[in-house]
Amino acid sequence: MARNELRPVVKFRSTAGTGYLYVTRKNRRHDPDRLELRKYDPVAGRHVAFREER
């Protein structure tokens, strides 16, 4: 029960508009705001910013 509350599953969607996404868990206590990471988008063929969706 505590696992789902403290470390929820979050989706990171590509800002390149390709529709590609990464799925992971994050610690809500350490990162309460939405995250933005630079990850590889295989559809775009380059590294782009991925923003967290809720």
Short mmCIF file of N, CA, C and O in Angstrom, two decimals:
data_model
loop_
_atom_site.label_atom_id
_atom_site.label_comp_id
_atom_site.label_asym_id
_atom_site.label_seq_id
_atom_site.Cartn_x
_atom_site.Cartn_y
_atom_site.Cartn_z
N MET A 1 0.82 -1.18 0.00
CA MET A 1 0.00 0.00 0.00
C MET A 1 0.87 1.26 0.00
O MET A 1 0.63 2.17 -0.76
N ALA A 2 1.90 1.31 0.85
CA ALA A 2 2.74 2.50 0.92
C ALA A 2 3.56 2.68 -0.36
O ALA A 2 3.91 3.79 -0.72
N ARG A 3 3.85 1.60 -1.04
CA ARG A 3 4.65 1.69 -2.26
C ARG A 3 3.95 2.53 -3.32
O ARG A 3 4.56 3.34 -3.98
N ASN A 4 2.68 2.36 -3.48
CA ASN A 4 1.95 3.11 -4.50
C ASN A 4 1.79 4.57 -4.14
O ASN A 4 1.70 5.41 -5.02
N GLU A 5 1.76 4.89 -2.87
CA GLU A 5 1.57 6.27 -2.45
C GLU A 5 2.86 7.08 -2.53
O GLU A 5 2.85 8.22 -2.93
N LEU A 6 3.99 6.48 -2.15
CA LEU A 6 5.25 7.22 -2.09
C LEU A 6 5.96 7.24 -3.44
O LEU A 6 6.57 8.24 -3.80
N ARG A 7 5.92 6.13 -4.18
CA ARG A 7 6.62 6.05 -5.46
C ARG A 7 5.63 5.72 -6.58
O ARG A 7 5.56 4.57 -7.03
N PRO A 8 4.87 6.70 -7.04
CA PRO A 8 3.88 6.42 -8.08
C PRO A 8 4.53 6.20 -9.44
O PRO A 8 5.65 6.63 -9.70
N VAL A 9 3.82 5.52 -10.31
CA VAL A 9 4.26 5.33 -11.69
C VAL A 9 3.99 6.63 -12.45
O VAL A 9 2.89 7.18 -12.37
N VAL A 10 5.00 7.13 -13.16
CA VAL A 10 4.84 8.36 -13.94
C VAL A 10 5.25 8.09 -15.38
O VAL A 10 6.06 7.21 -15.67
N LYS A 11 4.65 8.85 -16.29
CA LYS A 11 4.95 8.75 -17.72
C LYS A 11 5.69 10.00 -18.14
O LYS A 11 5.32 11.11 -17.77
N PHE A 12 6.74 9.81 -18.92
CA PHE A 12 7.49 10.92 -19.50
C PHE A 12 7.23 10.91 -21.00
O PHE A 12 7.62 9.98 -21.70
N ARG A 13 6.55 11.95 -21.50
CA ARG A 13 6.22 12.03 -22.93
C ARG A 13 7.19 12.96 -23.63
O ARG A 13 7.57 14.00 -23.12
N SER A 14 7.56 12.59 -24.85
CA SER A 14 8.52 13.35 -25.65
C SER A 14 7.93 14.71 -26.04
O SER A 14 6.76 14.81 -26.42
N THR A 15 8.78 15.75 -25.98
CA THR A 15 8.35 17.08 -26.40
C THR A 15 8.54 17.27 -27.90
O THR A 15 8.17 18.30 -28.43
N ALA A 16 9.11 16.26 -28.58
CA ALA A 16 9.31 16.35 -30.03
C ALA A 16 8.01 16.09 -30.80
O ALA A 16 7.98 16.23 -32.02
N GLY A 17 6.97 15.67 -30.10
CA GLY A 17 5.68 15.43 -30.76
C GLY A 17 5.58 14.08 -31.43
O GLY A 17 4.69 13.86 -32.25
N THR A 18 6.46 13.13 -31.09
CA THR A 18 6.43 11.82 -31.72
C THR A 18 5.48 10.87 -31.03
O THR A 18 5.14 9.83 -31.58
N GLY A 19 5.08 11.19 -29.79
CA GLY A 19 4.19 10.31 -29.04
C GLY A 19 4.92 9.25 -28.26
O GLY A 19 4.30 8.45 -27.56
N TYR A 20 6.26 9.22 -28.34
CA TYR A 20 7.04 8.22 -27.60
C TYR A 20 7.06 8.59 -26.13
O TYR A 20 7.10 9.77 -25.77
N LEU A 21 7.04 7.56 -25.23
CA LEU A 21 7.07 7.85 -23.81
C LEU A 21 7.88 6.81 -23.06
O LEU A 21 8.04 5.68 -23.52
N TYR A 22 8.41 7.22 -21.93
CA TYR A 22 9.07 6.34 -20.98
C TYR A 22 8.16 6.23 -19.76
O TYR A 22 7.51 7.19 -19.38
N VAL A 23 8.17 5.05 -19.12
CA VAL A 23 7.39 4.84 -17.91
C VAL A 23 8.36 4.44 -16.80
O VAL A 23 9.21 3.57 -17.00
N THR A 24 8.26 5.09 -15.65
CA THR A 24 9.13 4.79 -14.52
C THR A 24 8.42 5.16 -13.23
O THR A 24 7.27 5.60 -13.25
N ARG A 25 9.09 4.99 -12.12
CA ARG A 25 8.58 5.41 -10.82
C ARG A 25 9.43 6.55 -10.31
O ARG A 25 10.59 6.66 -10.66
N LYS A 26 8.85 7.40 -9.48
CA LYS A 26 9.62 8.48 -8.89
C LYS A 26 9.25 8.62 -7.42
O LYS A 26 8.15 8.27 -7.01
N ASN A 27 10.18 9.14 -6.65
CA ASN A 27 9.95 9.37 -5.24
C ASN A 27 9.29 10.73 -5.08
O ASN A 27 9.90 11.76 -5.37
N ARG A 28 8.06 10.73 -4.67
CA ARG A 28 7.29 11.97 -4.56
C ARG A 28 7.84 12.87 -3.46
O ARG A 28 7.72 14.08 -3.52
N ARG A 29 8.45 12.29 -2.45
CA ARG A 29 9.00 13.08 -1.35
C ARG A 29 10.21 13.91 -1.81
O ARG A 29 10.39 15.05 -1.43
N HIS A 30 11.07 13.34 -2.65
CA HIS A 30 12.27 14.04 -3.12
C HIS A 30 11.99 14.94 -4.32
O HIS A 30 12.67 15.95 -4.51
N ASP A 31 11.05 14.56 -5.16
CA ASP A 31 10.73 15.32 -6.38
C ASP A 31 9.23 15.60 -6.44
O ASP A 31 8.51 14.96 -7.21
N PRO A 32 8.74 16.56 -5.67
CA PRO A 32 7.29 16.80 -5.66
C PRO A 32 6.78 17.47 -6.94
O PRO A 32 5.61 17.35 -7.28
N ASP A 33 7.65 18.20 -7.66
CA ASP A 33 7.23 18.89 -8.87
C ASP A 33 7.36 17.97 -10.08
O ASP A 33 7.93 16.88 -9.99
N ARG A 34 6.86 18.43 -11.20
CA ARG A 34 6.99 17.65 -12.42
C ARG A 34 8.43 17.70 -12.92
O ARG A 34 9.06 18.75 -12.92
N LEU A 35 8.92 16.56 -13.37
CA LEU A 35 10.29 16.46 -13.84
C LEU A 35 10.36 16.64 -15.34
O LEU A 35 9.39 16.39 -16.07
N GLU A 36 11.54 17.07 -15.81
CA GLU A 36 11.83 17.13 -17.24
C GLU A 36 13.23 16.56 -17.42
O GLU A 36 14.18 17.05 -16.82
N LEU A 37 13.35 15.51 -18.22
CA LEU A 37 14.61 14.83 -18.45
C LEU A 37 14.93 14.82 -19.93
O LEU A 37 14.02 14.78 -20.77
N ARG A 38 16.22 14.83 -20.25
CA ARG A 38 16.64 14.65 -21.65
C ARG A 38 16.95 13.18 -21.85
O ARG A 38 17.86 12.64 -21.23
N LYS A 39 16.15 12.54 -22.70
CA LYS A 39 16.30 11.12 -22.98
C LYS A 39 16.30 10.93 -24.49
O LYS A 39 15.96 11.83 -25.24
N TYR A 40 16.66 9.71 -24.91
CA TYR A 40 16.72 9.40 -26.34
C TYR A 40 15.33 9.05 -26.86
O TYR A 40 14.62 8.23 -26.28
N ASP A 41 14.94 9.69 -27.95
CA ASP A 41 13.68 9.39 -28.62
C ASP A 41 14.00 8.64 -29.90
O ASP A 41 14.52 9.23 -30.85
N PRO A 42 13.74 7.33 -29.96
CA PRO A 42 14.10 6.56 -31.16
C PRO A 42 13.30 6.95 -32.39
O PRO A 42 13.77 6.75 -33.51
N VAL A 43 12.12 7.49 -32.23
CA VAL A 43 11.32 7.92 -33.38
C VAL A 43 11.95 9.17 -34.00
O VAL A 43 12.07 9.28 -35.22
N ALA A 44 12.37 10.11 -33.16
CA ALA A 44 13.01 11.33 -33.64
C ALA A 44 14.47 11.08 -34.01
O ALA A 44 15.05 11.83 -34.79
N GLY A 45 15.09 10.07 -33.40
CA GLY A 45 16.48 9.73 -33.69
C GLY A 45 17.48 10.64 -32.99
O GLY A 45 18.62 10.75 -33.44
N ARG A 46 17.06 11.27 -31.89
CA ARG A 46 17.97 12.15 -31.17
C ARG A 46 17.49 12.29 -29.73
O ARG A 46 16.41 11.83 -29.37
N HIS A 47 18.31 12.94 -28.90
CA HIS A 47 17.93 13.22 -27.52
C HIS A 47 17.03 14.45 -27.49
O HIS A 47 17.36 15.46 -28.11
N VAL A 48 15.92 14.34 -26.78
CA VAL A 48 14.98 15.46 -26.64
C VAL A 48 14.53 15.50 -25.18
O VAL A 48 14.78 14.59 -24.41
N ALA A 49 13.85 16.56 -24.82
CA ALA A 49 13.31 16.71 -23.47
C ALA A 49 12.05 15.87 -23.34
O ALA A 49 11.20 15.86 -24.24
N PHE A 50 11.93 15.18 -22.24
CA PHE A 50 10.74 14.41 -21.90
C PHE A 50 10.14 15.03 -20.65
O PHE A 50 10.84 15.19 -19.65
N ARG A 51 8.85 15.37 -20.68
CA ARG A 51 8.18 15.99 -19.54
C ARG A 51 7.26 14.98 -18.88
O ARG A 51 6.63 14.15 -19.55
N GLU A 52 7.15 15.10 -17.58
CA GLU A 52 6.31 14.20 -16.81
C GLU A 52 4.83 14.51 -17.02
O GLU A 52 4.43 15.66 -17.00
N GLU A 53 4.06 13.44 -17.21
CA GLU A 53 2.60 13.54 -17.28
C GLU A 53 2.04 12.95 -16.00
O GLU A 53 2.66 12.12 -15.38
N ARG A 54 0.83 13.33 -15.64
CA ARG A 54 0.20 12.72 -14.47
C ARG A 54 -1.08 12.03 -14.86
O ARG A 54 -1.62 12.23 -15.88
#
